[in-house]
């Protein structure tokens, strides 16, 4: 037993697995001039409790397969022949899912008192200096969630490693009264800042006035409850605010709520009867057929991912999965859209206090893969963008699709129902997450606000997901919601907003003792849902969840008096009227102003031939293959994925979207796609909104989705909305969403806004992200077997361009690479596009389309190259029918909307042209058996490259540039 009550089990694997930290050590040693062999690594298990022979044998049995590794019980002093030992361990209180699972297994084996924390050990050779060892150790642990313990080999580390365990603590029922009455506005703001409430002075004065009428000050729990309920993150204050909007040459406009005026109004106008729930549940819901319904939700986890990429993205996935569980659905697919700074950014150019974009990328991707893969949910669709504007504030969009029987979505608690919390235990992780996400991100946040980031435990959520359908089908609960931002205060507060509830916090399961009541109430500890359960169903519900290893704990009941009353061991912690909590927040009035972008010069004179520009476009991180990212996600699990992320004979082609077959005995399917184009938003956010809706629709129509049965979701990520110029862009984007929904005839069914996406360095400089709108689309596919490919298939087949060929290069990646943006976004005509989409769908249903691909970043030339790469076959193209006077580079590289490249069987050309007669199309050429793509203009070859050259450029690693 160690001096501090713990002992260490060490496992050395006989098989070396990938480890970026080991690679970091190797580079550091080589850079310092050491003859650096591959650093030795170990898995370590810190065991708090008895070290008798039985316990050691049990730990050996659970931790080490003797064929694959070697086990040893002992401390650092046993690492003979090494110079230094670096142990990377989680901070006390940080979720350690592996350690918790290990402790649970030991409990089953008869050792209930053993606690376990897991980590990694790295050994440095003899001769490494003290200074170099300290430098290397400091780069191995993420300070928010981990610590690195550096010890000389052969010496005991003393108490340093024991800090991975929470110190012993007694239950703490302290309730603090927060003095507000009589404070000035500035003093109220000081309270807000000190407590991370993120409330403006108007809100603080309203709270002060309310408690003045009650004749008392609020408790800490009451003030925290109000702050999270009124936060931008939870209450969407900007989208509900009154906005005074101005634009040059136009009369001022007063907008009474962006959400109501633009998004919900458009959905009401479209009035699709198959929309079953929009903007009122945890996720949007549409009808799949007469027996089943599909739910879809996309969330963001931006600020947490900037601070701790793995944990931020990990819990982002967990949170959106819970949104789908919150409509009683089974999660059947995940999506992810990620925006980072450029991965090849020089270290000297990284914003002070921020992580390098490559490190953010690595952590975010690992976090997404960890959660989805362990839960057994396929990650089937997404996108990855790179732009310097995201260097300090990455965007992480996580989406989940669910399946449920129609009409089994209980959503209304009843008086007398029990309040039941199911799933994970509560710790200090995640406190202030909602309010933290409602402010600008400071460079010091990494060190100061680590508690707002959680590490998820997907296996706990998997247990909930497995038990929930059983409870649903047995009718054991009357309402459900997920427990996310704001923790119990939000989940219970929302469910009890009308009825009211009484809660007893002393029964809430905790990870460790010592939490104060307000911490229990506000903690955003992961993997929890809240149910309203009739008393007669209590025992059966607990049995259902216990069968899957999930705790279901009664913590209160719904009362019917409209008040939220929370106690801890009968001491009152919260006593708030639901009317004040949910309706008492002041309506904000915000100033908004948008100024059109001034005339922008085009790029410098063209450099090099068009074929070289095509290679540059293919090698750009925004176009190049994302295989290194996507292959970390399991997209096959559950056996429902028909259309995969990569397609073609060699599984190389980037699919436009994903095709899922939700119900095994039906060939009916769904198609999932997305649209995102922040570069266009720099020109005009309204045009951007139209373009990204168009892109999302193209992605799913290209795969066979019925354009009359597509629903969309909006996710706005913007800067500080209290600044008129930032809000002006957001208003324009909302206007575009409204016009697009009406014009294309598609309803919004869900959405989310994430504001204050700005990074403030220590010198006060603000770095705002480009205003970013993600549109996710989900459509019904009548027959999954009729979904077209995206790659060239058979020699002799005709290649068509559908839609207006376009010529506007402003906002295109081609111009961006040439150092220009432009001042006019490509025009979007939803009415014409809707006709085109309908004609194309008819052609697909008639079997007239062999392949279909949506030109996105890089335009027509990139689309043709991707189809050739994916099919490993060539094409001969002539542009003469696709333009009238525009330059060749404008035709090849513009990113106009509402276009498709289509391959048509040679014997179906006439029938195809008849179907498409109402829409513009041009015959481009034909597929060949060759290994070259040749593009001519009126017979003159303007671009010719081999498939091998195109593939080599497209497969350029994300952090390298193709040699041109």
XYZ file of N, CA, C and O in Angstrom, residues 135-308:
696
model
N 9.853 20.032 -19.283
C 9.215 20.590 -20.480
C 8.358 19.538 -21.184
O 7.229 19.804 -21.603
N 8.888 18.340 -21.332
C 8.142 17.271 -21.999
C 6.895 16.919 -21.199
O 5.795 16.761 -21.752
N 7.029 16.816 -19.883
C 5.878 16.463 -19.049
C 4.787 17.517 -19.146
O 3.591 17.198 -19.187
N 5.179 18.795 -19.205
C 4.184 19.873 -19.242
C 3.358 19.842 -20.517
O 2.244 20.379 -20.552
N 3.860 19.223 -21.576
C 3.130 19.170 -22.839
C 2.266 17.939 -23.009
O 1.620 17.772 -24.046
N 2.234 17.062 -22.001
C 1.515 15.797 -22.152
C 0.089 15.839 -21.613
O -0.764 15.085 -22.077
N -0.166 16.673 -20.620
C -1.478 16.680 -19.975
C -2.250 17.927 -20.365
O -1.690 19.019 -20.444
N -3.550 17.754 -20.599
C -4.409 18.916 -20.816
C -4.789 19.453 -19.445
O -5.439 18.758 -18.654
N -4.408 20.699 -19.137
C -4.542 21.185 -17.760
C -5.971 21.247 -17.250
O -6.192 21.265 -16.043
N -6.948 21.283 -18.130
C -8.331 21.366 -17.675
C -8.778 20.070 -17.013
O -9.492 20.081 -16.014
N -8.357 18.933 -17.562
C -8.891 17.660 -17.084
C -7.824 16.707 -16.563
O -8.159 15.669 -15.997
N -6.524 17.025 -16.770
C -5.479 16.073 -16.430
C -4.329 16.762 -15.711
O -4.188 17.980 -15.741
N -3.473 15.943 -15.122
C -2.213 16.427 -14.590
C -1.145 15.406 -14.926
O -1.413 14.215 -15.056
N 0.079 15.893 -15.086
C 1.224 15.025 -15.342
C 2.104 15.014 -14.098
O 2.541 16.075 -13.630
N 2.350 13.834 -13.557
C 3.190 13.673 -12.373
C 4.554 13.186 -12.849
O 4.678 12.098 -13.414
N 5.593 14.000 -12.640
C 6.950 13.686 -13.075
C 7.763 13.203 -11.870
O 7.841 13.885 -10.843
N 8.375 12.030 -12.010
C 9.149 11.435 -10.920
C 10.388 10.771 -11.501
O 10.329 10.185 -12.595
N 11.486 10.845 -10.778
C 12.667 10.078 -11.183
C 12.398 8.595 -10.965
O 11.837 8.194 -9.943
N 12.804 7.793 -11.926
C 12.633 6.361 -11.782
C 13.359 5.897 -10.526
O 14.479 6.329 -10.236
N 12.708 5.031 -9.771
C 13.295 4.525 -8.551
C 12.904 5.296 -7.324
O 13.206 4.869 -6.204
N 12.221 6.456 -7.503
C 11.783 7.234 -6.362
C 10.258 7.154 -6.245
O 9.550 7.061 -7.241
N 9.766 7.204 -5.043
C 8.325 7.203 -4.823
C 7.766 8.603 -5.066
O 8.410 9.595 -4.712
N 6.596 8.727 -5.678
C 6.041 10.049 -5.996
C 5.385 10.749 -4.823
O 4.889 11.860 -4.977
N 5.374 10.135 -3.657
C 4.746 10.777 -2.513
C 3.242 10.907 -2.703
O 2.584 9.980 -3.164
N 2.691 12.063 -2.376
C 1.240 12.255 -2.411
C 0.734 12.749 -3.753
O -0.472 12.918 -3.937
N 1.621 12.987 -4.724
C 1.207 13.643 -5.966
C 0.154 12.844 -6.719
O -0.809 13.399 -7.244
N 0.332 11.528 -6.785
C -0.608 10.725 -7.557
C -1.949 10.589 -6.862
O -2.987 10.441 -7.509
N -1.957 10.654 -5.539
C -3.215 10.523 -4.804
C -4.179 11.652 -5.120
O -5.383 11.538 -4.863
N -3.673 12.758 -5.704
C -4.543 13.883 -6.048
C -5.524 13.534 -7.158
O -6.413 14.325 -7.469
N -5.370 12.359 -7.769
C -6.352 11.921 -8.766
C -7.668 11.533 -8.117
O -8.701 11.455 -8.794
N -7.654 11.255 -6.813
C -8.870 10.884 -6.093
C -9.475 12.106 -5.410
O -8.763 13.003 -4.961
N -10.800 12.127 -5.332
C -11.451 13.177 -4.554
C -11.085 13.000 -3.090
O -11.137 11.882 -2.566
N -10.717 14.060 -2.396
C -10.401 13.936 -0.970
C -11.657 13.589 -0.184
O -12.771 13.912 -0.590
N -11.506 12.927 0.945
C -12.676 12.601 1.774
C -13.427 13.871 2.160
O -12.837 14.914 2.440
N -14.742 13.794 2.138
C -15.554 14.963 2.484
C -16.866 14.493 3.090
O -17.391 13.429 2.730
N -17.389 15.281 3.978
C -18.694 15.004 4.564
C -19.775 15.689 3.741
O -19.504 16.658 3.028
N -21.017 15.200 3.795
C -22.104 15.911 3.107
C -22.173 17.362 3.575
O -21.934 17.674 4.734
N -22.477 18.258 2.629
C -22.478 19.688 2.928
C -23.820 20.271 2.515
O -24.103 20.448 1.332
N -24.656 20.579 3.492
C -25.984 21.112 3.203
C -26.077 22.613 3.278
O -27.179 23.164 3.358
N -24.916 23.292 3.200
C -24.912 24.750 3.360
C -25.694 25.438 2.239
O -25.531 25.119 1.064
N -26.537 26.377 2.623
C -27.297 27.203 1.678
C -26.949 28.657 1.963
O -27.137 29.145 3.079
N -26.461 29.351 0.954
C -26.017 30.730 1.112
C -27.092 31.687 0.622
O -27.745 31.445 -0.408
N -27.282 32.755 1.355
C -28.138 33.841 0.895
C -27.258 34.884 0.210
O -26.236 35.296 0.759
N -27.644 35.276 -0.986
C -26.845 36.216 -1.776
C -27.453 37.610 -1.652
O -28.571 37.845 -2.128
N -26.769 38.542 -1.027
C -27.327 39.901 -0.862
C -27.457 40.613 -2.214
O -26.468 40.836 -2.898
N -28.676 40.951 -2.590
C -28.936 41.727 -3.807
C -29.686 43.018 -3.517
O -29.503 44.026 -4.208
N -30.542 42.969 -2.506
C -31.397 44.134 -2.238
C -30.538 45.336 -1.856
O -29.630 45.235 -1.022
N -30.799 46.449 -2.500
C -30.079 47.681 -2.196
C -28.809 47.879 -2.989
O -28.178 48.933 -2.896
N -28.398 46.879 -3.808
C -27.175 47.038 -4.583
C -27.424 47.917 -5.799
O -28.516 47.930 -6.381
N -26.402 48.654 -6.225
C -26.471 49.436 -7.461
C -26.327 48.511 -8.663
O -25.960 47.335 -8.528
N -26.597 49.064 -9.835
C -26.446 48.267 -11.054
C -25.037 47.720 -11.210
O -24.846 46.559 -11.586
N -24.028 48.529 -10.941
C -22.653 48.076 -11.068
C -22.341 46.993 -10.048
O -21.654 46.010 -10.356
N -22.853 47.142 -8.840
C -22.624 46.111 -7.836
C -23.301 44.799 -8.229
O -22.762 43.716 -7.975
N -24.456 44.884 -8.831
C -25.128 43.673 -9.321
C -24.296 42.994 -10.403
O -24.169 41.763 -10.431
N -23.726 43.790 -11.297
C -22.867 43.223 -12.341
C -21.639 42.559 -11.735
O -21.169 41.522 -12.237
N -21.109 43.130 -10.676
C -19.966 42.511 -10.012
C -20.349 41.141 -9.448
O -19.569 40.189 -9.526
N -21.542 41.024 -8.906
C -22.030 39.725 -8.409
C -22.152 38.744 -9.570
O -21.751 37.579 -9.465
N -22.695 39.214 -10.687
C -22.865 38.346 -11.859
C -21.536 37.805 -12.347
O -21.392 36.615 -12.637
N -20.538 38.682 -12.438
C -19.222 38.251 -12.914
C -18.568 37.282 -11.930
O -17.991 36.278 -12.330
N -18.671 37.587 -10.656
C -18.032 36.739 -9.656
C -18.631 35.339 -9.637
O -17.934 34.359 -9.357
N -19.908 35.222 -9.963
C -20.595 33.927 -9.905
C -20.811 33.303 -11.292
O -21.486 32.279 -11.409
N -20.222 33.901 -12.338
C -20.378 33.401 -13.718
C -21.846 33.251 -14.074
O -22.287 32.233 -14.598
N -22.640 34.292 -13.786
C -24.072 34.256 -14.092
C -24.376 34.698 -15.517
O -25.432 34.344 -16.058
N -23.500 35.505 -16.116
C -23.658 35.969 -17.495
C -24.981 36.703 -17.713
O -25.618 36.559 -18.755
N -25.390 37.501 -16.741
C -26.641 38.246 -16.852
C -26.352 39.727 -17.041
O -25.476 40.291 -16.378
N -27.112 40.406 -17.904
C -26.970 41.862 -18.050
C -27.655 42.572 -16.895
O -28.444 41.980 -16.139
N -27.403 43.840 -16.780
C -27.921 44.588 -15.638
C -29.445 44.623 -15.630
O -30.078 44.624 -14.557
N -30.101 44.640 -16.810
C -31.567 44.665 -16.848
C -32.150 43.419 -16.182
O -33.147 43.499 -15.430
N -31.548 42.272 -16.443
C -32.023 41.039 -15.817
C -31.788 41.066 -14.310
O -32.635 40.641 -13.516
N -30.626 41.566 -13.919
C -30.286 41.608 -12.499
C -31.230 42.535 -11.738
O -31.640 42.230 -10.602
N -31.588 43.632 -12.354
C -32.525 44.543 -11.713
C -33.912 43.917 -11.591
O -34.615 44.129 -10.590
N -34.317 43.133 -12.598
C -35.607 42.442 -12.526
C -35.609 41.414 -11.400
O -36.605 41.259 -10.677
N -34.505 40.720 -11.234
C -34.386 39.747 -10.143
C -34.417 40.465 -8.802
O -35.107 40.053 -7.859
N -33.677 41.559 -8.710
C -33.653 42.343 -7.477
C -35.055 42.835 -7.117
O -35.488 42.761 -5.952
N -35.788 43.312 -8.123
C -37.138 43.819 -7.888
C -38.061 42.707 -7.412
O -38.879 42.891 -6.490
N -37.959 41.533 -8.031
C -38.826 40.411 -7.657
C -38.601 40.009 -6.203
O -39.563 39.840 -5.434
N -37.348 39.885 -5.806
C -37.082 39.481 -4.435
C -37.353 40.628 -3.458
O -37.652 40.389 -2.282
N -37.270 41.863 -3.955
C -37.689 42.981 -3.116
C -39.162 42.881 -2.762
O -39.576 43.152 -1.623
N -39.983 42.472 -3.728
C -41.412 42.286 -3.462
C -41.640 41.145 -2.471
O -42.614 41.167 -1.700
N -40.749 40.140 -2.498
C -40.864 39.027 -1.555
C -40.308 39.388 -0.182
O -40.511 38.651 0.792
N -39.562 40.499 -0.118
C -39.002 40.931 1.145
C -37.802 40.127 1.603
O -37.531 40.043 2.810
N -37.068 39.564 0.681
C -35.888 38.777 1.051
C -34.902 38.737 -0.106
O -35.229 39.071 -1.250
N -33.668 38.296 0.179
C -32.664 38.047 -0.851
C -32.761 36.605 -1.332
O -33.276 35.727 -0.614
N -32.272 36.337 -2.535
C -32.331 34.954 -3.035
C -31.263 34.080 -2.387
O -30.232 34.562 -1.916
N -31.535 32.796 -2.401
C -30.487 31.837 -2.047
C -29.546 31.676 -3.237
O -29.859 32.076 -4.366
N -28.395 31.062 -2.971
C -27.462 30.807 -4.071
C -28.100 29.928 -5.137
O -27.940 30.167 -6.342
N -28.876 28.932 -4.719
C -29.501 28.038 -5.686
C -30.575 28.752 -6.505
O -30.734 28.495 -7.706
N -31.324 29.654 -5.873
C -32.348 30.398 -6.619
C -31.705 31.295 -7.659
O -32.168 31.358 -8.818
N -30.659 32.004 -7.267
C -29.997 32.910 -8.205
C -29.380 32.128 -9.363
O -29.490 32.533 -10.531
N -28.753 31.008 -9.071
C -28.164 30.186 -10.122
C -29.243 29.601 -11.036
O -29.063 29.516 -12.254
N -30.360 29.207 -10.465
C -31.461 28.653 -11.264
C -31.996 29.691 -12.241
O -32.223 29.398 -13.424
N -32.202 30.892 -11.754
C -32.693 31.958 -12.629
C -31.670 32.256 -13.719
O -32.021 32.427 -14.893
N -30.389 32.316 -13.350
C -29.350 32.657 -14.322
C -29.298 31.655 -15.459
O -29.218 32.037 -16.632
N -29.356 30.369 -15.164
C -29.290 29.398 -16.258
C -30.593 29.381 -17.052
O -30.588 29.219 -18.260
N -31.737 29.568 -16.374
C -33.020 29.565 -17.088
C -33.111 30.755 -18.037
O -33.675 30.647 -19.133
N -32.528 31.893 -17.634
C -32.573 33.092 -18.458
C -31.349 33.219 -19.359
O -31.208 34.219 -20.070
N -30.458 32.265 -19.351
C -29.221 32.376 -20.133
C -29.519 32.379 -21.628
O -30.545 31.851 -22.086
N -28.616 32.948 -22.375
C -28.723 32.916 -23.833
C -28.795 31.478 -24.321
O -29.557 31.137 -25.220
N -28.010 30.617 -23.707
C -27.927 29.223 -24.133
C -29.276 28.518 -23.988
O -29.679 27.760 -24.875
N -29.980 28.751 -22.857
C -31.226 28.027 -22.593
C -32.464 28.763 -23.090
O -33.416 28.137 -23.556
N -32.474 30.090 -22.963
C -33.687 30.857 -23.257
C -33.684 31.498 -24.637
O -34.692 32.064 -25.051
N -32.547 31.458 -25.340
C -32.476 32.011 -26.699
C -32.964 33.459 -26.714
O -33.821 33.844 -27.510
N -32.379 34.251 -25.832
C -32.860 35.606 -25.608
C -32.766 36.474 -26.859
O -33.657 37.301 -27.120
N -31.690 36.322 -27.610
C -31.535 37.149 -28.810
C -32.613 36.828 -29.832
O -33.172 37.731 -30.474
N -32.939 35.556 -29.985
C -33.941 35.169 -30.983
C -35.362 35.515 -30.540
O -36.283 35.485 -31.339
N -35.527 35.843 -29.255
C -36.836 36.276 -28.761
C -36.896 37.786 -28.557
O -37.963 38.318 -28.233
N -35.784 38.470 -28.735
C -35.716 39.905 -28.453
C -36.445 40.720 -29.523
O -36.681 40.261 -30.644
N -36.784 41.958 -29.145
C -37.232 42.948 -30.126
C -35.987 43.546 -30.773
O -35.072 44.006 -30.076
N -35.951 43.546 -32.087
C -34.769 43.993 -32.810
C -35.132 45.206 -33.676
O -36.061 45.129 -34.500
N -34.419 46.278 -33.479
C -34.540 47.457 -34.360
C -33.461 47.333 -35.425
O -32.274 47.559 -35.156
N -33.882 46.988 -36.628
C -32.933 46.665 -37.698
C -32.898 47.770 -38.742
O -33.935 48.289 -39.165
N -31.667 48.085 -39.171
C -31.471 49.114 -40.189
C -30.551 48.598 -41.284
O -29.604 47.852 -41.023
N -30.881 49.041 -42.504
C -30.017 48.804 -43.658
C -30.006 50.061 -44.503
O -31.014 50.774 -44.563
N -28.897 50.367 -45.149
C -28.838 51.575 -45.981
C -29.914 51.566 -47.061
O -30.155 50.540 -47.717
N -30.578 52.682 -47.218
C -31.585 52.814 -48.266
C -32.918 52.193 -47.943
O -33.819 52.178 -48.788
N -33.087 51.651 -46.730
C -34.346 51.012 -46.341
C -34.877 51.657 -45.066
O -34.113 52.141 -44.232
N -36.193 51.646 -44.903
C -36.796 52.157 -43.681
C -36.460 51.224 -42.527
O -36.351 50.009 -42.714
N -36.274 51.734 -41.330
C -36.003 50.873 -40.168
C -37.133 49.859 -39.969
O -38.309 50.134 -40.252
N -36.769 48.693 -39.476
C -37.730 47.610 -39.268
C -37.662 47.168 -37.812
O -36.576 46.975 -37.268
N -38.819 47.026 -37.186
C -38.895 46.481 -35.827
C -39.323 45.022 -35.934
O -40.393 44.718 -36.464
N -38.508 44.134 -35.427
C -38.748 42.697 -35.535
C -39.064 42.169 -34.136
O -38.238 42.248 -33.231
N -40.237 41.630 -33.964
C -40.657 41.100 -32.661
C -40.298 39.616 -32.567
O -41.140 38.736 -32.593
N -39.008 39.355 -32.473
C -38.548 37.978 -32.297
C -38.113 37.345 -33.605
O -38.942 37.119 -34.498
N -36.825 37.086 -33.739
C -36.315 36.473 -34.977
C -36.885 35.073 -35.192
O -37.238 34.704 -36.315
N -36.977 34.287 -34.120
C -37.466 32.914 -34.257
C -38.906 32.899 -34.736
O -39.252 32.209 -35.704
N -39.747 33.684 -34.082
C -41.165 33.704 -34.444
C -41.377 34.320 -35.819
O -42.151 33.802 -36.640
N -40.700 35.429 -36.086
C -40.962 36.194 -37.306
C -40.489 35.469 -38.559
O -41.173 35.500 -39.597
N -39.355 34.827 -38.471
C -38.752 34.266 -39.693
C -38.797 32.740 -39.769
O -39.117 32.189 -40.816
N -38.487 32.053 -38.690
C -38.347 30.599 -38.764
C -39.699 29.902 -38.569
O -40.154 29.131 -39.424
N -40.366 30.190 -37.464
C -41.634 29.513 -37.183
C -42.725 29.938 -38.164
O -43.549 29.113 -38.581
N -42.717 31.211 -38.543
C -43.720 31.675 -39.512
C -43.578 30.957 -40.838
O -44.583 30.585 -41.468
N -42.340 30.741 -41.274
C -42.124 30.031 -42.534
C -42.623 28.599 -42.449
O -43.262 28.083 -43.386
N -42.359 27.935 -41.337
C -42.812 26.548 -41.175
C -44.335 26.480 -41.176
O -44.932 25.578 -41.780
N -44.981 27.444 -40.511
C -46.447 27.471 -40.514
C -46.986 27.692 -41.925
O -47.992 27.089 -42.324
N -46.300 28.537 -42.690
C -46.772 28.825 -44.044
C -46.620 27.621 -44.959
O -47.472 27.351 -45.810
N -45.534 26.884 -44.794
C -45.309 25.690 -45.627
C -46.330 24.613 -45.296
O -46.812 23.891 -46.182
N -46.651 24.452 -44.012
C -47.761 23.607 -43.543
C -47.722 22.199 -44.110
O -48.643 21.762 -44.803
N -46.669 21.472 -43.792
C -46.573 20.081 -44.231
C -47.257 19.165 -43.211
O -46.877 19.144 -42.032
N -48.236 18.384 -43.625
C -48.977 17.558 -42.656
C -48.142 16.457 -42.028
O -48.500 15.948 -40.958
N -47.029 16.088 -42.657
C -46.201 15.015 -42.108
C -45.231 15.522 -41.036
O -44.470 14.729 -40.468
N -45.238 16.826 -40.758
C -44.463 17.350 -39.627
C -45.272 17.092 -38.359
O -46.359 17.644 -38.181
N -44.748 16.258 -37.470
C -45.463 15.869 -36.259
C -45.108 16.728 -35.058
O -45.905 16.856 -34.131
N -43.908 17.305 -35.051
C -43.514 18.178 -33.947
C -42.410 19.101 -34.434
O -41.396 18.637 -34.949
N -42.623 20.392 -34.244
C -41.612 21.378 -34.640
C -41.492 22.427 -33.545
O -42.483 23.047 -33.163
N -40.292 22.616 -33.018
C -39.957 23.683 -32.071
C -40.671 23.570 -30.726
O -40.749 24.550 -29.997
N -41.152 22.395 -30.365
C -41.786 22.283 -29.048
C -41.268 21.105 -28.246
O -41.515 21.041 -27.037
N -40.550 20.193 -28.860
C -39.978 19.060 -28.148
C -38.455 19.141 -28.192
O -37.885 20.026 -28.829
N -37.803 18.188 -27.570
C -36.342 18.167 -27.561
C -35.756 18.003 -28.951
O -34.600 18.361 -29.188
N -36.519 17.438 -29.876
C -36.081 17.249 -31.258
C -37.279 17.432 -32.171
O -38.428 17.281 -31.745
N -37.015 17.766 -33.446
C -38.083 17.821 -34.426
C -38.486 16.417 -34.840
O -37.654 15.499 -34.866
N -39.764 16.238 -35.182
C -40.277 14.904 -35.501
C -41.104 14.972 -36.776
O -41.956 15.852 -36.931
N -40.830 14.029 -37.692
C -41.614 13.899 -38.918
C -42.116 12.459 -39.038
O -41.567 11.534 -38.428
N -43.158 12.278 -39.843
C -43.680 10.934 -40.092
C -42.760 10.210 -41.064
O -42.333 10.781 -42.070
N -42.454 8.958 -40.759
C -41.721 8.113 -41.696
C -42.693 7.309 -42.553
O -42.586 7.267 -43.770
N -43.648 6.663 -41.910
C -44.745 5.992 -42.590
C -45.908 5.962 -41.605
O -45.931 6.720 -40.636
N -46.881 5.081 -41.826
C -48.049 5.064 -40.946
C -47.722 4.556 -39.546
O -48.477 4.825 -38.597
N -46.618 3.838 -39.400
C -46.318 3.196 -38.121
C -45.133 3.806 -37.376
O -44.989 3.587 -36.175
N -44.288 4.552 -38.072
C -43.038 5.012 -37.465
C -42.840 6.504 -37.690
O -43.340 7.072 -38.672
N -42.077 7.120 -36.773
C -41.721 8.527 -36.903
C -40.214 8.680 -36.744
O -39.549 7.868 -36.094
N -39.696 9.734 -37.363
C -38.263 10.040 -37.339
C -38.055 11.362 -36.620
O -38.752 12.349 -36.891
N -37.113 11.391 -35.697
C -36.754 12.628 -35.004
C -35.340 13.035 -35.402
O -34.525 12.193 -35.775
N -35.048 14.327 -35.293
C -33.739 14.840 -35.701
C -33.447 16.090 -34.879
O -34.296 16.963 -34.728
N -32.239 16.161 -34.342
C -31.795 17.337 -33.603
C -30.308 17.523 -33.844
O -29.550 16.545 -33.915
N -29.889 18.777 -33.980
C -28.466 19.121 -34.092
C -28.168 20.180 -33.041
O -28.873 21.189 -32.944
N -27.131 19.940 -32.254
C -26.693 20.849 -31.189
C -25.271 21.310 -31.466
O -24.593 20.794 -32.353
N -24.813 22.277 -30.676
C -23.416 22.710 -30.761
C -22.766 22.584 -29.391
O -23.436 22.683 -28.354
N -21.463 22.387 -29.384
C -20.679 22.368 -28.147
C -19.355 23.063 -28.439
O -18.296 22.444 -28.456
N -19.445 24.376 -28.655
C -18.308 25.132 -29.169
C -17.326 25.563 -28.085
O -16.143 25.232 -28.145
N -17.809 26.318 -27.101
C -16.909 26.791 -26.047
C -16.243 25.628 -25.313
O -15.030 25.662 -25.081
N -16.995 24.604 -24.892
C -16.322 23.482 -24.223
C -15.261 22.819 -25.090
O -14.216 22.394 -24.593
N -15.506 22.727 -26.402
C -14.543 22.079 -27.291
C -13.299 22.932 -27.489
O -12.225 22.408 -27.780
N -13.441 24.250 -27.338
C -12.270 25.117 -27.423
C -11.366 24.925 -26.222
O -10.136 25.009 -26.327
N -11.963 24.664 -25.065
C -11.191 24.511 -23.837
C -10.634 23.092 -23.709
O -9.469 22.894 -23.393
N -11.475 22.083 -23.924
C -11.045 20.691 -23.813
C -11.682 19.935 -24.960
O -12.816 19.479 -24.863
